[in-house]
């Protein structure tokens, strides 16, 4: 337990140093000195040793993070114009369909005719099929830029964790010399390429891509739809090198060595050597290294006939890897791998015992034992691993697969045979390829079964649903679980009293009630998941603009908000999942208080991922305060031509205005005109665009064709240009209006322009709801 306490303190020090301004070494050195004094004073107290050592580890962890480079020498040339860099390819190039990613260890920079020495890693993005290999000396010409940052992912932070602070996109690459890398690594990568070639020649896709991913950790051969299918059913771990793969590999190697009567110590050395070579072969990512170290420790334990305590081993691995590179703690793959293994250590045995006891009550003892042996690996072990990994999946990916357990139950049992047969086929291919071809074909049966099961379940509409939780709740979950595990392991004196309290009837009833409540909440989340359709609601918000959009994938867009906070907040609460507290996009079409006065209370309840405005300056204090509350780095003053797209194929285009309105310009002349498109169906949202703005849009050559059109400016007097209506050619028109408005909107003459086109009115039907699958269109009032 002492090592676990030290590891927790070490990790906490790294996290605190990264999240604060304490990046200088001096404060951490002072804290380390104080911690040494505390350790010396309290060392004799048995109850304090763990925590005093954890305090010292906390200081040392923070001190280690201060040594992490925050930039590189070559990064000083970012965004300074064209240049040429020369260096040696540091790792295996990442060959993709549209480019080749090359990590280049830079040695010189040539700029404006002057060549100077430099250093650091650069990610060079070369054209597809660029003939570059590890160890090649190359020159790359182009622009050095900072890696990008989006609203949901920081590519900059991701690359920085591996020491890359510069990217050269669309680089012109020339090979100067070959073979300057390590000879052993070149040979190993050559073996990997040959192995992948054998697999590609022997199997069709996607079976070849799947086997390459399972054996070599390279899933780039899988098409996006197949990769997404594995993700949808919670089976992505199959195509990633993990502890499961390592356990199979080490088990096969140690079993063969045992059969050949190799001495245990020699077998252990050979087994670990194979694991090390395999780790390097598949890329040595943090998750793979963790699995390799854990497998090596199991091999050592088998040789020494000692059983290791998995949580302590995990603590050692985490400390070792974060000592080498503290940023590994932020690697998502490493986190998932670590917590999945910890879940196995904490829950696999008790769950298996309870499951077997339940089977014994239902079935004859011999049958129960056979069923238990068959289901333990695919079912119980999967549940144990997901207990601690599922919250991370929700945090990072925002989705849960409801068919994961069933899919794993069907595909996990064949994976050991699939991997062993694939390994045997690849090794035989180097000796007798015709024989290997037969083995590959036999393996195709298992690969086909795996892919078929995954595709069949991924095709189900309910295979996964989107879900979001406050990161603080997820952090609390891990604190409770890890704290409980530590309490069970250390058994402090007060834990017995706490256990008695927990076993009391009141607490048991409260726990049961809480479990029932959680089940109901999960059902609510299930029924609130996206249905694959585009929904548009024109909210009953009086004589104002307020439109809520839900894309097929579950993104939420709010266009304006009207004047009445209670109305718009109720509309959001009725139509968004109860646990979602973020608008993916907020659009303020113009600085008109009739359209934005309700938004400040909305921002009190909901975060905003991204915002669009028309950019028109406005001195009204309420509007200035509203803009200050929007995310500054993700607020865009949009003009015609700007497009916002979501991953599900929904597109929101800005059709007008063509330039940013000045402060003295008419609000309606500069209002944003938006067109929402999904498949063959489009919705035109012109806000309060004036007839002059409509004329200007047509004069620009833009064709505002749309299936559904919102009447501009609430259908007021002379608010609709006949030529504009003719260009839109709507099949349905919607108008937001208040039955008690003093202007008499919508105006009868304006409505007469619509002819026989169907009209829906919020002042008559309340909130108007339109939804589509991209082909057909449905509509309803007050839904």
XYZ file of C-alpha atoms in Angstrom:
783
model
C 0.000 0.000 0.000
C 2.945 2.296 0.551
C 3.768 2.318 -3.159
C 0.136 3.151 -4.015
C 0.184 6.144 -1.651
C 3.462 7.319 -3.162
C 2.105 6.938 -6.694
C -1.042 8.909 -5.844
C 1.051 11.700 -4.345
C 3.376 11.692 -7.355
C 0.505 11.899 -9.839
C -1.216 14.633 -7.797
C 1.982 16.700 -7.842
C 2.224 16.440 -11.628
C -1.438 17.391 -12.096
C -1.201 20.368 -9.718
C 1.992 21.608 -11.379
C 0.341 21.365 -14.797
C -2.848 23.102 -13.699
C -1.235 26.015 -11.868
C 1.398 28.612 -12.570
C 3.947 26.727 -10.463
C 6.180 25.772 -13.400
C 9.376 26.977 -11.716
C 11.508 24.464 -9.849
C 12.223 26.581 -6.753
C 8.790 26.317 -5.044
C 8.762 22.567 -5.530
C 12.311 22.228 -4.215
C 11.280 24.164 -1.101
C 8.214 21.953 -0.686
C 10.344 18.819 -1.161
C 12.727 20.043 1.548
C 9.822 20.630 3.934
C 8.429 17.210 3.060
C 11.760 15.573 3.944
C 11.644 17.288 7.334
C 8.069 16.090 7.888
C 9.048 12.524 6.921
C 11.921 12.621 9.399
C 9.733 13.915 12.225
C 6.821 11.539 11.713
C 8.575 8.434 10.409
C 8.215 6.519 13.667
C 4.466 6.971 13.681
C 3.166 3.919 11.827
C -0.058 5.647 10.841
C 1.726 8.538 9.147
C 4.389 6.861 7.035
C 2.252 6.393 3.918
C 1.009 9.959 3.885
C 4.339 11.613 4.679
C 5.893 9.682 1.792
C 2.927 10.701 -0.376
C 3.624 14.348 0.530
C 7.264 13.953 -0.500
C 6.180 12.242 -3.736
C 3.750 15.129 -4.371
C 6.627 17.629 -4.226
C 8.864 15.464 -6.401
C 6.072 14.946 -8.958
C 5.595 18.709 -9.253
C 9.344 19.160 -9.534
C 9.499 16.559 -12.326
C 6.817 18.371 -14.304
C 8.826 21.597 -14.252
C 11.393 19.796 -16.410
C 8.873 19.063 -19.165
C 9.764 21.211 -22.220
C 7.089 23.768 -23.088
C 8.518 24.451 -26.544
C 11.377 23.522 -28.865
C 14.148 25.469 -30.539
C 12.641 25.037 -33.985
C 9.249 26.308 -32.737
C 10.626 29.878 -32.771
C 10.138 29.765 -36.566
C 6.390 29.082 -36.311
C 4.310 31.429 -38.489
C 7.375 33.271 -39.828
C 6.964 32.327 -43.480
C 8.457 29.761 -45.814
C 11.607 27.838 -44.875
C 13.385 24.512 -45.301
C 14.199 22.152 -42.457
C 16.576 19.201 -42.605
C 16.775 16.277 -40.238
C 16.281 12.564 -39.712
C 12.929 10.761 -39.645
C 12.586 9.805 -35.970
C 9.772 7.234 -36.103
C 7.893 5.091 -38.572
C 5.963 7.400 -40.951
C 2.196 7.376 -40.476
C 0.810 6.623 -43.941
C -2.789 7.800 -44.416
C -5.140 8.054 -47.350
C -4.653 11.805 -47.821
C -1.118 12.382 -46.497
C 1.968 10.951 -44.830
C 2.737 12.198 -41.303
C 6.477 12.289 -40.628
C 8.045 13.074 -37.253
C 11.283 14.781 -38.123
C 14.156 15.352 -35.691
C 15.298 18.720 -37.033
C 18.996 19.556 -37.277
C 19.117 22.670 -39.491
C 16.762 25.432 -40.639
C 17.277 27.368 -43.885
C 15.430 30.664 -44.160
C 16.074 33.674 -46.417
C 19.209 32.005 -47.741
C 20.740 31.436 -44.289
C 21.184 27.986 -42.722
C 21.421 27.698 -38.932
C 21.576 24.771 -36.537
C 18.367 23.974 -34.684
C 16.655 21.159 -32.828
C 13.300 19.712 -31.879
C 10.609 17.546 -33.405
C 8.375 18.730 -36.242
C 5.344 16.922 -37.637
C 5.812 17.109 -41.397
C 2.665 16.410 -43.408
C 3.724 15.246 -46.859
C 1.603 14.333 -49.906
C 0.241 10.768 -50.047
C 2.610 8.023 -51.191
C 5.712 10.071 -50.343
C 8.501 7.422 -50.281
C 9.953 8.065 -46.799
C 11.081 5.546 -44.184
C 12.416 5.632 -40.667
C 16.032 6.785 -40.547
C 15.920 8.740 -43.822
C 17.572 12.149 -43.872
C 15.161 14.503 -45.606
C 14.530 18.156 -46.327
C 11.022 19.575 -45.955
C 9.990 22.931 -47.382
C 6.889 24.807 -46.337
C 5.397 26.846 -43.500
C 5.873 25.964 -39.851
C 2.655 26.558 -37.894
C 1.280 25.897 -34.439
C -0.851 22.738 -34.202
C -4.562 23.455 -34.306
C -7.060 23.700 -31.457
C -10.775 23.023 -32.003
C -13.712 23.416 -29.665
C -13.628 19.727 -28.688
C -10.004 18.657 -29.155
C -6.602 20.275 -28.768
C -4.266 18.776 -31.350
C -1.645 21.171 -29.950
C -1.738 19.574 -26.495
C -1.841 16.091 -28.003
C 1.356 16.667 -29.998
C 3.041 18.547 -27.157
C 2.825 15.415 -25.017
C 5.245 13.785 -27.451
C 7.512 16.836 -27.759
C 6.082 18.227 -31.029
C 5.362 21.972 -31.053
C 5.379 22.657 -34.795
C 3.546 21.304 -37.832
C 4.492 21.746 -41.495
C 1.373 21.010 -43.594
C 1.563 20.318 -47.343
C 5.340 20.082 -47.213
C 7.568 19.424 -50.211
C 9.793 16.538 -49.090
C 13.052 15.327 -50.614
C 15.104 12.372 -49.383
C 18.777 13.332 -48.979
C 20.108 10.074 -47.580
C 18.760 6.775 -46.255
C 19.639 4.482 -43.389
C 20.726 6.922 -40.671
C 18.462 5.524 -37.945
C 19.207 2.680 -35.576
C 19.964 -0.491 -37.514
C 18.018 -2.791 -35.205
C 14.917 -0.584 -35.330
C 15.132 -0.367 -39.132
C 15.254 -4.154 -39.286
C 12.320 -4.465 -36.916
C 10.208 -2.008 -38.908
C 11.161 -3.833 -42.085
C 9.875 -7.037 -40.507
C 6.659 -5.213 -39.603
C 6.176 -3.967 -43.178
C 6.801 -7.454 -44.545
C 4.323 -8.934 -42.079
C 1.665 -6.381 -43.056
C 2.379 -7.164 -46.713
C 1.860 -10.902 -46.097
C -1.470 -10.181 -44.415
C -2.569 -7.813 -47.189
C -1.679 -10.325 -49.904
C -3.475 -13.167 -48.155
C -6.714 -11.638 -46.900
C -9.371 -9.299 -48.303
C -10.419 -6.121 -46.555
C -11.624 -5.466 -43.934
C -10.271 -8.759 -42.563
C -6.698 -7.791 -43.477
C -7.010 -4.423 -41.751
C -8.477 -6.032 -38.636
C -5.745 -8.663 -38.341
C -3.062 -6.017 -38.938
C -4.588 -3.954 -36.133
C -4.772 -6.917 -33.750
C -1.244 -8.193 -34.415
C 0.689 -5.029 -35.275
C -1.323 -2.255 -33.658
C -1.851 -0.598 -37.035
C -5.564 -0.187 -37.752
C -5.118 2.384 -40.525
C -6.186 -0.208 -43.084
C -9.682 -0.323 -41.636
C -12.155 1.914 -43.412
C -13.820 4.637 -41.297
C -17.186 2.869 -41.342
C -15.678 -0.347 -39.941
C -13.721 1.527 -37.274
C -16.868 3.419 -36.329
C -18.781 0.140 -36.091
C -16.266 -1.221 -33.568
C -16.582 2.020 -31.614
C -20.381 1.934 -31.722
C -20.566 -1.509 -30.121
C -17.810 -0.942 -27.557
C -15.331 -3.314 -29.184
C -12.533 -0.893 -30.110
C -10.236 -2.629 -27.618
C -10.077 -5.588 -30.002
C -8.231 -3.569 -32.667
C -5.837 -1.960 -30.195
C -2.822 -3.593 -28.599
C -3.775 -4.098 -24.940
C -3.110 -6.293 -21.945
C -5.370 -8.896 -23.564
C -3.051 -9.182 -26.574
C 0.035 -9.163 -24.381
C -1.392 -11.868 -22.138
C -2.063 -14.098 -25.152
C 1.420 -13.470 -26.562
C 3.234 -14.093 -23.274
C 1.058 -17.144 -22.587
C 1.879 -18.662 -25.972
C 5.613 -17.940 -25.637
C 5.892 -19.239 -22.066
C 3.805 -22.293 -22.960
C 6.080 -23.194 -25.892
C 9.190 -22.669 -23.779
C 7.761 -24.875 -21.047
C 6.981 -27.599 -23.588
C 10.573 -27.476 -24.857
C 11.905 -27.917 -21.284
C 13.633 -24.537 -21.134
C 14.692 -23.630 -17.596
C 12.276 -21.233 -15.867
C 14.735 -18.341 -15.506
C 15.885 -18.632 -19.121
C 12.255 -18.881 -20.222
C 11.472 -15.729 -18.266
C 14.306 -13.835 -19.950
C 13.200 -15.010 -23.391
C 9.554 -14.239 -22.656
C 10.338 -10.688 -21.524
C 12.617 -10.181 -24.535
C 9.776 -11.203 -26.864
C 7.424 -8.779 -25.093
C 9.962 -5.938 -25.412
C 10.531 -6.598 -29.125
C 6.784 -6.842 -29.757
C 6.208 -3.573 -27.868
C 8.716 -1.748 -30.052
C 7.281 -3.406 -33.139
C 3.755 -2.093 -32.531
C 4.800 1.460 -31.695
C 5.346 1.571 -27.907
C 2.447 3.891 -27.097
C 1.857 4.529 -23.363
C -1.005 2.018 -23.224
C 1.107 -0.627 -24.966
C 4.096 0.014 -22.681
C 1.821 -0.315 -19.642
C 0.507 -3.633 -20.920
C 4.056 -4.796 -21.696
C 5.367 -3.948 -18.225
C 2.399 -5.633 -16.546
C 2.846 -8.757 -18.688
C 6.570 -8.781 -17.907
C 5.831 -8.543 -14.183
C 3.460 -11.502 -14.485
C 6.189 -13.486 -16.267
C 8.653 -12.593 -13.494
C 6.086 -13.559 -10.869
C 5.581 -16.918 -12.586
C 9.323 -17.573 -12.680
C 9.780 -16.580 -9.017
C 6.510 -18.305 -8.061
C 5.232 -15.118 -6.481
C 1.857 -13.569 -7.163
C 1.938 -9.813 -7.704
C -0.680 -7.444 -6.283
C -2.102 -5.814 -9.414
C -2.960 -2.359 -7.947
C 0.591 -2.046 -6.613
C 1.991 -3.131 -9.969
C -0.195 -0.542 -11.716
C 1.051 2.133 -9.321
C 4.630 1.187 -10.153
C 3.945 1.266 -13.902
C 2.207 4.657 -13.703
C 5.092 6.124 -11.710
C 7.696 4.692 -14.057
C 6.022 5.960 -17.227
C 5.239 9.389 -15.772
C 8.811 9.660 -14.546
C 9.957 9.231 -18.149
C 7.224 11.527 -19.494
C 4.832 13.213 -17.018
C 2.370 14.124 -19.784
C 1.529 10.425 -20.178
C -1.064 10.970 -17.441
C -3.151 12.906 -19.991
C -2.942 10.190 -22.649
C -6.497 8.881 -23.119
C -5.337 5.429 -24.224
C -3.119 5.118 -21.153
C -5.968 6.212 -18.848
C -8.416 3.723 -20.367
C -5.876 0.914 -20.225
C -4.882 1.712 -16.632
C -8.408 1.921 -15.256
C -9.654 -1.096 -17.205
C -6.862 -3.172 -15.649
C -7.582 -1.722 -12.212
C -11.249 -2.618 -12.692
C -10.219 -6.193 -13.434
C -8.074 -6.295 -10.306
C -10.778 -4.898 -8.028
C -13.963 -6.436 -9.399
C -13.215 -9.519 -11.543
C -12.789 -11.972 -8.649
C -15.787 -10.889 -6.513
C -18.034 -10.662 -9.576
C -16.909 -14.105 -10.743
C -17.552 -15.621 -7.307
C -21.047 -14.114 -7.117
C -21.819 -15.160 -10.702
C -20.698 -18.743 -10.089
C -22.695 -18.909 -6.851
C -25.782 -17.725 -8.732
C -25.226 -20.354 -11.447
C -24.908 -23.108 -8.826
C -28.337 -22.178 -7.471
C -29.852 -22.393 -10.966
C -28.011 -25.300 -12.601
C -26.438 -28.632 -11.682
C -22.966 -28.088 -10.202
C -21.014 -29.560 -13.145
C -23.063 -27.639 -15.714
C -22.760 -24.467 -13.638
C -18.973 -24.824 -13.560
C -18.768 -25.270 -17.331
C -21.076 -22.333 -18.016
C -19.119 -20.201 -15.565
C -15.788 -21.087 -17.164
C -17.178 -20.227 -20.592
C -18.765 -16.903 -19.622
C -16.166 -15.545 -17.200
C -13.821 -14.108 -19.819
C -16.295 -12.557 -22.283
C -18.949 -11.446 -19.768
C -17.702 -11.045 -16.214
C -14.242 -9.804 -17.133
C -15.775 -7.344 -19.609
C -18.097 -5.980 -16.921
C -15.216 -5.643 -14.449
C -13.083 -3.773 -16.986
C -15.925 -1.430 -17.945
C -16.798 -0.421 -14.388
C -13.810 1.921 -14.234
C -13.291 2.599 -17.947
C -16.894 3.517 -18.832
C -16.845 6.901 -17.021
C -13.761 7.869 -19.032
C -15.475 6.846 -22.260
C -18.418 9.079 -21.330
C -16.076 11.937 -20.424
C -13.978 11.856 -23.596
C -16.354 10.486 -26.217
C -19.800 11.358 -24.842
C -21.422 8.070 -25.804
C -22.275 4.661 -24.386
C -22.821 1.384 -26.212
C -25.790 -0.608 -24.930
C -24.805 -3.744 -26.865
C -21.198 -3.869 -25.681
C -21.600 -6.788 -23.281
C -23.479 -8.922 -25.799
C -20.984 -8.178 -28.568
C -18.041 -9.019 -26.307
C -19.808 -12.199 -25.249
C -19.918 -13.256 -28.905
C -16.486 -12.144 -30.132
C -14.094 -12.362 -27.159
C -14.054 -16.196 -27.028
C -12.623 -16.417 -30.546
C -9.944 -13.749 -30.095
C -7.219 -15.950 -28.544
C -7.540 -18.480 -31.379
C -7.714 -15.636 -33.917
C -4.515 -14.058 -32.616
C -2.571 -17.320 -32.231
C -3.563 -18.474 -35.711
C -2.659 -15.065 -37.151
C 0.745 -15.112 -35.437
C 1.419 -18.620 -36.686
C 0.418 -17.679 -40.244
C 2.671 -14.610 -40.334
C 5.678 -16.514 -39.016
C 5.124 -19.408 -41.427
C 4.802 -16.899 -44.290
C 8.516 -16.105 -43.975
C 9.297 -19.782 -44.586
C 6.530 -21.238 -46.735
C 3.992 -18.729 -47.982
C 1.616 -21.304 -49.576
C 1.215 -23.000 -46.196
C 0.719 -19.628 -44.531
C -1.990 -18.805 -47.059
C -4.035 -21.754 -45.837
C -3.589 -20.622 -42.212
C -4.662 -17.087 -43.153
C -7.781 -18.481 -44.816
C -8.623 -20.446 -41.670
C -8.146 -17.271 -39.648
C -10.477 -15.507 -42.089
C -13.344 -17.524 -40.581
C -12.684 -16.014 -37.142
C -12.051 -12.551 -38.561
C -15.267 -12.747 -40.581
C -17.223 -13.792 -37.493
C -15.821 -10.847 -35.509
C -16.528 -8.313 -38.248
C -19.975 -9.751 -38.981
C -21.078 -9.585 -35.346
C -19.746 -6.036 -34.957
C -21.411 -4.797 -38.143
C -24.733 -6.468 -37.340
C -25.008 -4.859 -33.913
C -23.634 -1.506 -35.075
C -26.446 -1.337 -37.632
C -29.025 -1.299 -34.823
C -30.440 2.174 -34.254
C -30.118 1.775 -30.481
C -26.554 0.425 -30.468
C -25.242 3.563 -28.751
C -26.539 6.818 -27.413
C -24.962 10.116 -26.499
C -24.550 10.973 -22.837
C -22.786 13.729 -20.945
C -21.901 14.110 -17.278
C -20.260 16.916 -15.383
C -16.526 16.071 -15.221
C -16.638 16.832 -11.510
C -19.132 14.003 -10.985
C -16.865 11.627 -12.863
C -13.908 12.749 -10.746
C -16.021 12.184 -7.612
C -16.838 8.669 -8.825
C -13.145 7.791 -9.061
C -12.405 9.371 -5.678
C -15.149 7.264 -4.054
C -14.146 4.024 -5.799
C -10.405 4.419 -5.228
C -10.965 5.622 -1.673
C -13.159 2.611 -0.989
C -10.567 0.262 -2.474
C -7.848 1.791 -0.294
C -10.063 1.467 2.772
C -10.767 -2.200 2.052
C -7.054 -2.871 1.519
C -5.740 -0.983 4.577
C -8.692 -1.721 6.927
C -8.324 1.299 9.215
C -9.954 1.049 12.655
C -12.808 3.356 11.747
C -13.720 1.260 8.672
C -15.474 -1.389 10.818
C -17.774 1.243 12.333
C -18.443 2.679 8.886
C -19.263 -0.811 7.560
C -21.829 -1.305 10.350
C -23.475 1.983 9.451
C -23.578 1.015 5.766
C -25.182 -2.326 6.640
C -27.973 -0.653 8.627
C -31.492 -0.913 7.240
C -31.852 2.824 6.686
C -28.680 3.016 4.657
C -29.619 -0.106 2.706
C -33.014 1.411 1.854
C -31.362 4.670 0.885
C -28.891 2.768 -1.302
C -31.715 0.825 -2.941
C -33.645 4.047 -3.565
C -30.548 5.669 -5.024
C -29.993 2.654 -7.303
C -33.614 2.819 -8.452
C -33.258 6.540 -9.091
C -30.122 5.963 -11.129
C -31.940 3.302 -13.149
C -34.756 5.753 -13.897
C -32.242 8.449 -14.869
C -30.519 5.992 -17.201
C -33.906 5.194 -18.772
C -34.527 8.923 -19.221
C -31.151 9.236 -20.922
C -32.040 6.292 -23.143
C -35.289 7.860 -24.308
C -33.693 11.302 -24.791
C -30.959 10.023 -27.069
C -30.832 11.437 -30.648
C -33.160 9.707 -33.089
C -31.117 10.324 -36.246
C -33.451 13.085 -37.466
C -32.994 16.827 -37.809
C -35.433 18.752 -35.601
C -36.215 22.479 -35.808
C -38.463 24.259 -33.301
C -39.694 27.815 -33.803
C -40.344 28.628 -30.173
C -43.463 30.412 -29.006
C -41.450 33.373 -27.752
C -43.749 36.250 -28.582
C -42.854 38.772 -31.268
C -39.193 37.697 -31.373
C -36.863 35.279 -33.090
C -36.041 32.090 -31.181
C -35.229 28.853 -33.019
C -33.876 25.649 -31.461
C -32.219 23.026 -33.657
C -31.273 19.444 -32.776
C -29.074 17.688 -35.335
C -29.357 13.939 -36.032
C -26.313 13.286 -33.851
C -27.626 15.271 -30.889
C -25.911 18.668 -31.291
C -28.033 21.634 -30.179
C -28.051 25.029 -31.880
C -29.973 28.045 -30.577
C -30.644 30.906 -32.993
C -31.526 34.017 -30.977
C -33.626 33.701 -27.850
C -36.339 36.282 -27.766
C -37.160 38.513 -24.796
C -38.648 36.154 -22.216
C -36.151 33.993 -20.286
C -38.749 31.690 -18.719
C -40.122 30.759 -22.133
C -36.821 29.964 -23.776
C -35.448 28.149 -20.698
C -38.595 26.011 -20.510
C -38.290 25.230 -24.221
C -34.680 24.152 -23.756
C -35.507 22.075 -20.692
C -38.370 20.317 -22.492
C -36.346 19.423 -25.569
C -32.743 18.869 -24.449
C -31.538 15.887 -22.374
C -31.734 16.743 -18.692
C -28.029 16.150 -18.198
C -26.842 18.275 -21.116
C -25.882 21.767 -20.028
C -24.190 23.003 -23.178
C -25.311 24.588 -26.428
C -23.060 23.429 -29.231
C -23.695 26.664 -31.145
C -25.380 29.943 -30.227
C -26.275 32.344 -33.048
C -27.110 36.015 -32.394
C -28.452 37.204 -35.720
C -28.330 40.907 -34.872
C -27.910 43.144 -31.810
C -31.660 43.633 -31.367
C -32.809 43.356 -27.732
C -36.065 41.739 -28.934
C -33.912 38.805 -30.078
C -31.266 38.520 -27.346
C -32.692 39.871 -24.061
C -33.497 36.326 -22.861
C -29.970 35.033 -23.524
C -28.129 36.161 -20.344
C -30.270 33.871 -18.138
C -29.710 31.110 -20.681
C -25.956 31.552 -20.253
C -26.443 31.252 -16.489
C -27.741 27.719 -17.034
C -25.960 26.536 -20.192
C -22.369 26.745 -21.393
C -21.753 27.695 -25.028
C -19.245 25.763 -27.094
C -19.236 28.208 -30.033
C -21.045 31.407 -30.992
C -21.827 33.290 -34.209
C -22.742 36.973 -34.479
C -23.044 39.372 -37.399
C -20.180 41.378 -35.914
C -22.095 44.656 -35.830
C -20.867 46.917 -33.004
C -23.467 48.010 -30.472
C -22.994 50.199 -27.420
C -25.987 48.982 -25.450
C -24.478 47.827 -22.102
C -26.580 44.660 -22.023
C -25.298 43.584 -25.442
C -21.684 44.366 -24.551
C -22.048 42.318 -21.363
C -23.598 39.463 -23.359
C -20.679 39.356 -25.805
C -18.206 39.325 -22.910
C -19.805 36.136 -21.618
C -19.337 34.258 -24.888
C -16.195 32.127 -25.445
C -13.824 34.706 -26.947
C -11.671 32.232 -28.886
C -14.734 30.520 -30.386
C -16.947 33.495 -31.199
C -17.050 34.251 -34.922
C -18.243 37.440 -36.624
C -19.714 35.564 -39.564
C -20.183 36.797 -43.123
C -21.600 35.242 -46.258
C -19.676 32.076 -47.110
C -19.121 30.939 -43.528
C -20.263 27.349 -42.885
C -20.726 25.420 -39.653
C -20.868 21.635 -40.085
C -21.493 18.824 -37.639
C -20.206 15.265 -37.819
C -23.675 13.937 -38.678
C -23.836 15.833 -41.999
C -25.840 18.873 -40.891
C -24.647 22.129 -42.482
C -25.470 25.700 -41.396
C -24.518 28.280 -44.034
C -24.349 32.062 -43.671
C -25.839 33.599 -46.833
C -25.741 37.265 -45.741
C -24.455 39.841 -45.005
C -21.365 40.009 -47.229
C -19.555 42.470 -44.964
C -19.591 43.309 -41.276
C -22.229 46.003 -40.636
C -21.095 49.331 -39.216
C -22.392 50.650 -35.915
C -24.721 53.133 -37.638
C -26.166 50.673 -40.165
C -29.748 49.489 -39.887
C -29.993 46.361 -37.731
C -32.280 44.593 -40.217
C -30.002 45.383 -43.178
C -27.153 43.471 -41.535
C -29.030 40.581 -39.918
C -27.597 37.099 -40.446
C -29.436 35.038 -43.055
C -28.874 31.312 -42.410
C -29.650 28.164 -44.344
C -29.780 24.860 -42.486
C -29.319 21.762 -44.678
C -29.573 18.044 -43.977
C -29.703 15.714 -46.944
C -32.200 17.021 -49.498
C -34.073 19.215 -46.999
C -33.124 22.798 -46.131
C -34.520 25.487 -43.847
C -34.001 29.219 -44.451
C -33.738 31.399 -41.320
C -33.620 35.053 -42.444
C -34.242 36.537 -38.984
C -35.318 40.167 -39.445
C -33.540 40.679 -42.781
C -35.029 43.742 -44.495
C -36.260 43.806 -48.124
C -33.065 45.727 -48.954
C -30.987 42.921 -47.417
C -32.976 40.370 -49.395
C -32.375 42.301 -52.614
C -28.655 42.558 -51.834
C -28.485 38.794 -51.257
C -30.046 38.086 -54.653
C -27.775 40.658 -56.323
C -24.736 38.844 -54.922
C -25.650 35.818 -57.034
C -26.626 33.688 -54.032
C -29.594 31.363 -54.640
C -31.467 30.959 -51.318
C -33.453 27.880 -52.376
C -34.969 26.128 -49.332
C -37.653 23.618 -48.426
C -38.874 25.588 -45.423
C -38.677 29.360 -44.958
C -39.214 31.512 -41.909
C -40.940 34.776 -42.824
C -38.491 37.668 -42.332
C -39.312 40.262 -39.680
C -42.407 38.368 -38.494
C -44.224 38.950 -41.782
C -44.611 42.679 -41.168
C -45.676 45.347 -43.669
C -43.501 45.220 -46.833
C -41.116 42.812 -45.054
C -40.939 40.237 -47.878
C -39.416 40.838 -51.292
C -41.449 38.982 -53.946
C -38.318 38.167 -55.946
C -36.715 36.784 -52.816
C -39.731 34.553 -52.161
C -39.633 33.357 -55.765
C -35.938 32.452 -55.403
C -36.507 30.513 -52.170
C -39.426 28.458 -53.557
C -40.471 27.187 -50.141
C -42.800 24.231 -49.682
C -43.664 25.407 -46.166
C -43.522 28.821 -44.472
C -43.291 29.517 -40.747
C -43.874 32.862 -39.031
C -43.064 33.737 -35.426
C -45.528 36.282 -34.136
C -47.459 37.374 -31.062
C -51.248 37.489 -31.278
C -51.246 40.665 -29.157
C -48.587 42.578 -31.082
C -49.581 46.155 -31.870
C -48.177 46.085 -35.397
C -50.774 43.673 -36.670
C -48.143 41.222 -37.876
C -48.201 39.179 -39.937
C -49.471 41.645 -42.499
C -52.271 40.456 -44.791
C -50.549 41.767 -47.941
C -47.362 39.945 -47.013
C -49.261 36.713 -46.442
C -51.000 37.148 -49.790
C -47.624 36.829 -51.513
C -47.439 33.234 -50.278
C -50.352 32.110 -52.407
C -51.113 28.438 -51.736
C -47.899 27.758 -49.832
C -48.772 26.184 -46.424
C -48.237 28.550 -43.483
C -47.634 27.702 -39.810
C -47.946 30.450 -37.176
C -46.705 30.451 -33.586
C -49.462 32.917 -32.640
C -52.008 30.281 -33.689
C -50.352 26.901 -33.020
C -47.739 27.742 -30.416
C -44.276 26.283 -30.903
C -43.832 24.948 -34.454
C -41.910 21.683 -34.817
C -40.468 20.503 -38.133
C -38.346 17.372 -38.468
C -36.757 15.449 -41.340
C -34.649 12.418 -42.198
C -33.030 14.311 -45.062
C -35.623 13.042 -47.539
C -39.065 13.475 -46.038
C -40.411 16.378 -43.996
C -42.904 16.294 -41.128
C -44.383 19.181 -39.174
C -46.525 19.772 -36.098
C -47.550 22.602 -33.832
C -46.878 22.686 -30.087
C -44.660 19.588 -30.047
